[in-house]
Short mmCIF file of C-alpha atoms in Angstrom, two decimals:
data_model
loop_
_atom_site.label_atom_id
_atom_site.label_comp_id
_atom_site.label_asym_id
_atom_site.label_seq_id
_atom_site.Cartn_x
_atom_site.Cartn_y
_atom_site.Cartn_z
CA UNK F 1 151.80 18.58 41.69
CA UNK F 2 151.60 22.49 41.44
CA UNK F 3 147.57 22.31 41.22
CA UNK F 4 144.40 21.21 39.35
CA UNK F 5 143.58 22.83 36.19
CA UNK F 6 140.75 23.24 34.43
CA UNK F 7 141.20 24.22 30.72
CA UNK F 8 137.46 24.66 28.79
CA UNK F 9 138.56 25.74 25.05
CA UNK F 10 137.28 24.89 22.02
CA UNK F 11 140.33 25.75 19.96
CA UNK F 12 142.25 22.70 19.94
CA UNK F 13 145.32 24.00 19.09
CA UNK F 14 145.47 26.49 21.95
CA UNK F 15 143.69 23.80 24.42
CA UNK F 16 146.43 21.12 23.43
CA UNK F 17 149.31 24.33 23.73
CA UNK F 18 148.36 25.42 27.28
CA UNK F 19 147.44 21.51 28.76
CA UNK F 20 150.89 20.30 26.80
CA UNK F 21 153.18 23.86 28.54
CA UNK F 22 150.77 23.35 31.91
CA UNK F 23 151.24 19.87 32.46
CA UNK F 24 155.07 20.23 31.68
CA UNK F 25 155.00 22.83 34.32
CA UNK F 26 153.92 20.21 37.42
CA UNK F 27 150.04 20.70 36.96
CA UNK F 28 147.51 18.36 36.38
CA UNK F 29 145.33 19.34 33.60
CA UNK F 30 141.49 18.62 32.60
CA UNK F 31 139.92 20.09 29.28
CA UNK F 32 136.80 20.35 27.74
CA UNK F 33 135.73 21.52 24.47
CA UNK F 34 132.28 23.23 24.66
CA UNK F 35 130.37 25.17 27.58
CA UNK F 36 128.57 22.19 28.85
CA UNK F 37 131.11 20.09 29.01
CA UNK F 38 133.04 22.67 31.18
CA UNK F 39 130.28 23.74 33.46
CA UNK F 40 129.99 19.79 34.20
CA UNK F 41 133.55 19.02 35.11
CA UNK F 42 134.04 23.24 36.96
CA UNK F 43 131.06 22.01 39.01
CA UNK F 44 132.56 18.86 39.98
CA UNK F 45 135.18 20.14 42.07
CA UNK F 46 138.58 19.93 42.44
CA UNK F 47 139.97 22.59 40.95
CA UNK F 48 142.01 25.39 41.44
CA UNK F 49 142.40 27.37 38.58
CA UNK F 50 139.76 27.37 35.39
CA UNK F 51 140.87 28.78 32.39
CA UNK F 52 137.65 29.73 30.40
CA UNK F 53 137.65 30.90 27.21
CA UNK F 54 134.61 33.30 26.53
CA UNK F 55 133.16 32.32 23.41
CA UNK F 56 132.34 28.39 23.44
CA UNK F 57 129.51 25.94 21.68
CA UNK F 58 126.64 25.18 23.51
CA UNK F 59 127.00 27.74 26.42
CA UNK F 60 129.15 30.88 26.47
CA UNK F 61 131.47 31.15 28.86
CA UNK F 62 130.20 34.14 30.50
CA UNK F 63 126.90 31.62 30.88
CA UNK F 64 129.25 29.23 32.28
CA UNK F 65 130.81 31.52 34.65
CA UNK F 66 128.04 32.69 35.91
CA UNK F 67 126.28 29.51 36.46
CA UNK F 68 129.14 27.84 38.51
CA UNK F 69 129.41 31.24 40.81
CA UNK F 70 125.93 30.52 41.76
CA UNK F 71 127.49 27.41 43.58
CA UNK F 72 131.14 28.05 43.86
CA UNK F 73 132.64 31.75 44.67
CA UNK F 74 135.98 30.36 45.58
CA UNK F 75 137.58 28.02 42.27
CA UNK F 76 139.90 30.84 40.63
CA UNK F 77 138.43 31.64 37.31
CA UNK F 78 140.46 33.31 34.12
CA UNK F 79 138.83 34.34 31.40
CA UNK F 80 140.44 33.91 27.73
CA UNK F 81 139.16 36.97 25.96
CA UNK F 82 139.79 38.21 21.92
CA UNK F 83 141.36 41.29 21.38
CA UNK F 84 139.18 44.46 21.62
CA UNK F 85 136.55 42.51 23.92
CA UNK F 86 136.54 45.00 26.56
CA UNK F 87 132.68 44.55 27.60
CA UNK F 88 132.80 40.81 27.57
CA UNK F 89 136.24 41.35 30.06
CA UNK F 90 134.05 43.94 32.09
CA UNK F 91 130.96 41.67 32.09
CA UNK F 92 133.07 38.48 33.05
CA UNK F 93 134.86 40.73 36.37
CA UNK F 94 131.72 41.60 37.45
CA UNK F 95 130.51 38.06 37.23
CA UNK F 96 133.17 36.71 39.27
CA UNK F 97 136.50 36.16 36.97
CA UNK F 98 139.47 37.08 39.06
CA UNK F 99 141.40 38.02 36.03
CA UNK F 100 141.87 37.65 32.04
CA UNK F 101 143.90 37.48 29.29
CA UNK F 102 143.57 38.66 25.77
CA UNK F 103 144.02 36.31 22.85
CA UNK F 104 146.74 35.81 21.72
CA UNK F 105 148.79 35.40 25.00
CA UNK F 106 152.58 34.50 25.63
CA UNK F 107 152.60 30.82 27.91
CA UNK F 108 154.93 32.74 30.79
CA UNK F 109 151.75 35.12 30.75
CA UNK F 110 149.48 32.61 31.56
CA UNK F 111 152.27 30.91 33.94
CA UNK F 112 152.25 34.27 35.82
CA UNK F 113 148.63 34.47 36.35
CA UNK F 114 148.09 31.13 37.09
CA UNK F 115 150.69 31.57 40.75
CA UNK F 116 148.85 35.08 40.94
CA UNK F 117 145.69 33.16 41.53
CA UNK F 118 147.36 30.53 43.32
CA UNK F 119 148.96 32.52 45.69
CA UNK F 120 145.61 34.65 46.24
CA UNK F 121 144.06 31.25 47.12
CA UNK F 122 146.39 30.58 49.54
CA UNK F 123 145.82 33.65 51.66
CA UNK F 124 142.40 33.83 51.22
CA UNK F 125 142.08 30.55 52.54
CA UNK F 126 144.27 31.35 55.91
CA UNK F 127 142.43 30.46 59.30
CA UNK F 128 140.92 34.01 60.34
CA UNK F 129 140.58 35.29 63.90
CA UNK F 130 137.55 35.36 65.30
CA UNK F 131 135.64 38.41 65.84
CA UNK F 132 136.70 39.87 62.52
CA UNK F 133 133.84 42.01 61.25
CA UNK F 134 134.49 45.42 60.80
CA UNK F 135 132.50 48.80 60.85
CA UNK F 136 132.58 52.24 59.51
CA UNK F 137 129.50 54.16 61.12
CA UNK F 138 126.74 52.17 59.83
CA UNK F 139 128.87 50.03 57.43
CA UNK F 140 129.12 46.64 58.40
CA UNK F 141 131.62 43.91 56.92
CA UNK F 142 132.07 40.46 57.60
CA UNK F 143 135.37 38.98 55.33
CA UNK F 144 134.53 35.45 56.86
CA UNK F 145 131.13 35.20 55.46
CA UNK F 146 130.99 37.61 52.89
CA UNK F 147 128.25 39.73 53.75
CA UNK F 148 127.89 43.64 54.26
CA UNK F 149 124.93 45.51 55.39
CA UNK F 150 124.68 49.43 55.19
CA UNK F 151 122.03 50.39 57.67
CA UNK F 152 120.55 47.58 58.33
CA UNK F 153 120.36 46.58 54.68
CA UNK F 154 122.01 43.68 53.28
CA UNK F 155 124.48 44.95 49.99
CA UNK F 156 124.85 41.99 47.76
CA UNK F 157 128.63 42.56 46.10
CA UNK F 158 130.45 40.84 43.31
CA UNK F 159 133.86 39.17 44.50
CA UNK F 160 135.81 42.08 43.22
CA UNK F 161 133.18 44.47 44.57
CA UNK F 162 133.64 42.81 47.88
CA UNK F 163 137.44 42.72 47.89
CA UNK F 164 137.64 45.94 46.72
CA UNK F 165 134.93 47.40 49.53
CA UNK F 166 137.31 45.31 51.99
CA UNK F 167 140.46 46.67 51.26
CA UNK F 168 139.24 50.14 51.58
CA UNK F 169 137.47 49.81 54.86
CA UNK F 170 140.79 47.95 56.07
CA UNK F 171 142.87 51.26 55.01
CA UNK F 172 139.92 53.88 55.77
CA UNK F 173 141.07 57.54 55.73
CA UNK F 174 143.98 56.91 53.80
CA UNK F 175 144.12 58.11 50.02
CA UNK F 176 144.85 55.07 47.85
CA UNK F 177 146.23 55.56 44.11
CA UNK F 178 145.02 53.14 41.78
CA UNK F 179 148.11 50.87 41.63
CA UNK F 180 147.68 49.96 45.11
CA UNK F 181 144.45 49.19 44.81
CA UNK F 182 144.98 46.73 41.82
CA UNK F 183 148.05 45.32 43.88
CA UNK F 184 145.82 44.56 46.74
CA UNK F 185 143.01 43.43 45.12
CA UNK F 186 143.95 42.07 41.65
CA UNK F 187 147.14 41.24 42.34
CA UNK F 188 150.62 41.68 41.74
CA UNK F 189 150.28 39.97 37.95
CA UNK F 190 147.53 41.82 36.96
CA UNK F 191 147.88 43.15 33.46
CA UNK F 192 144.95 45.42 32.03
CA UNK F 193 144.31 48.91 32.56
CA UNK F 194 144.14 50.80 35.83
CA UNK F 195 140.51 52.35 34.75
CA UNK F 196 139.15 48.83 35.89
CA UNK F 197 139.07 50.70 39.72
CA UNK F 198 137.69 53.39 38.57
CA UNK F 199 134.59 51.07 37.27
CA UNK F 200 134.61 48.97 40.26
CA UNK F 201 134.09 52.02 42.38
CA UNK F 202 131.39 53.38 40.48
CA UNK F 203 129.89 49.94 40.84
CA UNK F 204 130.40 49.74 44.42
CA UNK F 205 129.13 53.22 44.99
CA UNK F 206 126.30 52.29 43.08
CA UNK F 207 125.61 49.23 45.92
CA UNK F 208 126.71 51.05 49.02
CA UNK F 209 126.98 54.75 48.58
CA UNK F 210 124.08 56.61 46.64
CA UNK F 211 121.41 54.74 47.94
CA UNK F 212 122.00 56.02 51.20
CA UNK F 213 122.15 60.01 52.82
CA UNK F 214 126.24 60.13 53.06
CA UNK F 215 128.78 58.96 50.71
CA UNK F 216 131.61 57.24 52.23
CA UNK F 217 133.91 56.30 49.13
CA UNK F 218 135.92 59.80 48.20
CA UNK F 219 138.10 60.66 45.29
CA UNK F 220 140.47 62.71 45.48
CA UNK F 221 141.02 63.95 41.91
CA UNK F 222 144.09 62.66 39.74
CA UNK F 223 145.46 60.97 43.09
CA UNK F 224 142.93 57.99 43.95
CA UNK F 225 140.17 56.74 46.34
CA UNK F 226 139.28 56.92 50.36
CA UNK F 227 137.05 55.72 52.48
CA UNK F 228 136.42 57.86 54.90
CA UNK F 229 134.75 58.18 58.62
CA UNK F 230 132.67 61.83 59.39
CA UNK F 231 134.86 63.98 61.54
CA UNK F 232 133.80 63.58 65.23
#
């Protein structure tokens, strides 16, 4: 089997569609019908992908999302938005989703971000050397556990906040355009617009840059982002 995936819809039609195309695919397929339901089976393990549709009986999915990321940051999670639901899509990112789609949705759409988050799985969970953490003056990051502290001071990041903070650091004075960065850190299948990094980066400046003296995140008007060390 491909993977284990978790489908919690409460329109029957497109629930039976997707577990019917999935399952035809190689996958094995759960489904639940309200929020509850969902949250119960997502919290039960086992699962690589969870397709969550937003608005669902009993809890919402952004409710459901954010209760299982209080347990489980690594269980790929794709929200199922309507059309014109940009603050639900933003609010569901910076909860944790790794990526949505937007009712209604070709299958080979959701095909495509299903490997997407399959394949970001994979790498994610390669062994890691030790001795990993890296610094920028008095930015610490650690990508096996997670955590980055600014002076002493413990930043508390999103997933994408984090990746996104990571792959800068990793590619420090260089000046990334915005379709790198949502290569690197959205991936490859990602289908939105590219104004989602410029929100990220206001978020993660809002965590790790103005609180402090110096700015390290740049932009460099109409080209992209940077990370950059002082000038010895």
């Amino acid at each position: 089997m491909k993977g284990n995936i978790l489908i919690i819809e409460d329109e029957d039609k497109i629930a039976r569609l997707l577990e019917m195309e999935l399952t035809y695919e190689g996958y094995t397929v759960a489904c639940a019908s309200t929020g509850r339901e969902g949250l119960n089976k997502a919290l039960s393990g086992g699962f690589d992908v969870i397709l969550l549709d937003i608005m669902l009986p009993v809890l919402s999915g952004l409710e459901v999302l954010r209760r299982l990321r209080e347990t489980d940051k690594q269980t790929s999670v794709i929200l199922l938005t309507a059309r014109g639901a940009t603050p639900d899509k933003v609010s569901g990112l910076d909860l944790g989703a790794n990526d949505y789609m937007t009712k209604p949705f070709e299958i080979e759409e959701v095909f495509a971000r299903i490997r997407s988050c399959l394949r970001n799985r994979m790498t994610n969970a390669a062994p890691m050397k030790e001795n990993t953490e890296l610094v920028l003056e008095d930015l610490t990051i650690d990508p096996v556990t997670r955590e980055v502290e600014r002076g002493g001071i413990q930043i508390v990041l999103t997933q994408k906040e984090f990746e996104l903070l990571l792959y800068l650091v990793q590619n420090r004075n260089q000046v990334l355009n915005r379709e790198q960065i949502i290569q690197a850190v959205w991936g490859h299948d990602f289908v939105g617009e590219t104004n989602v990094v410029d929100v990220y980066i206001r978020y993660v400046r809002k965590k790790m840059d103005y609180p402090f003296d110096r700015q390290l995140i740049h932009t460099y008007r109409g080209v992209g982002y940077c990370i950059k060390e002082s000038e010895k």
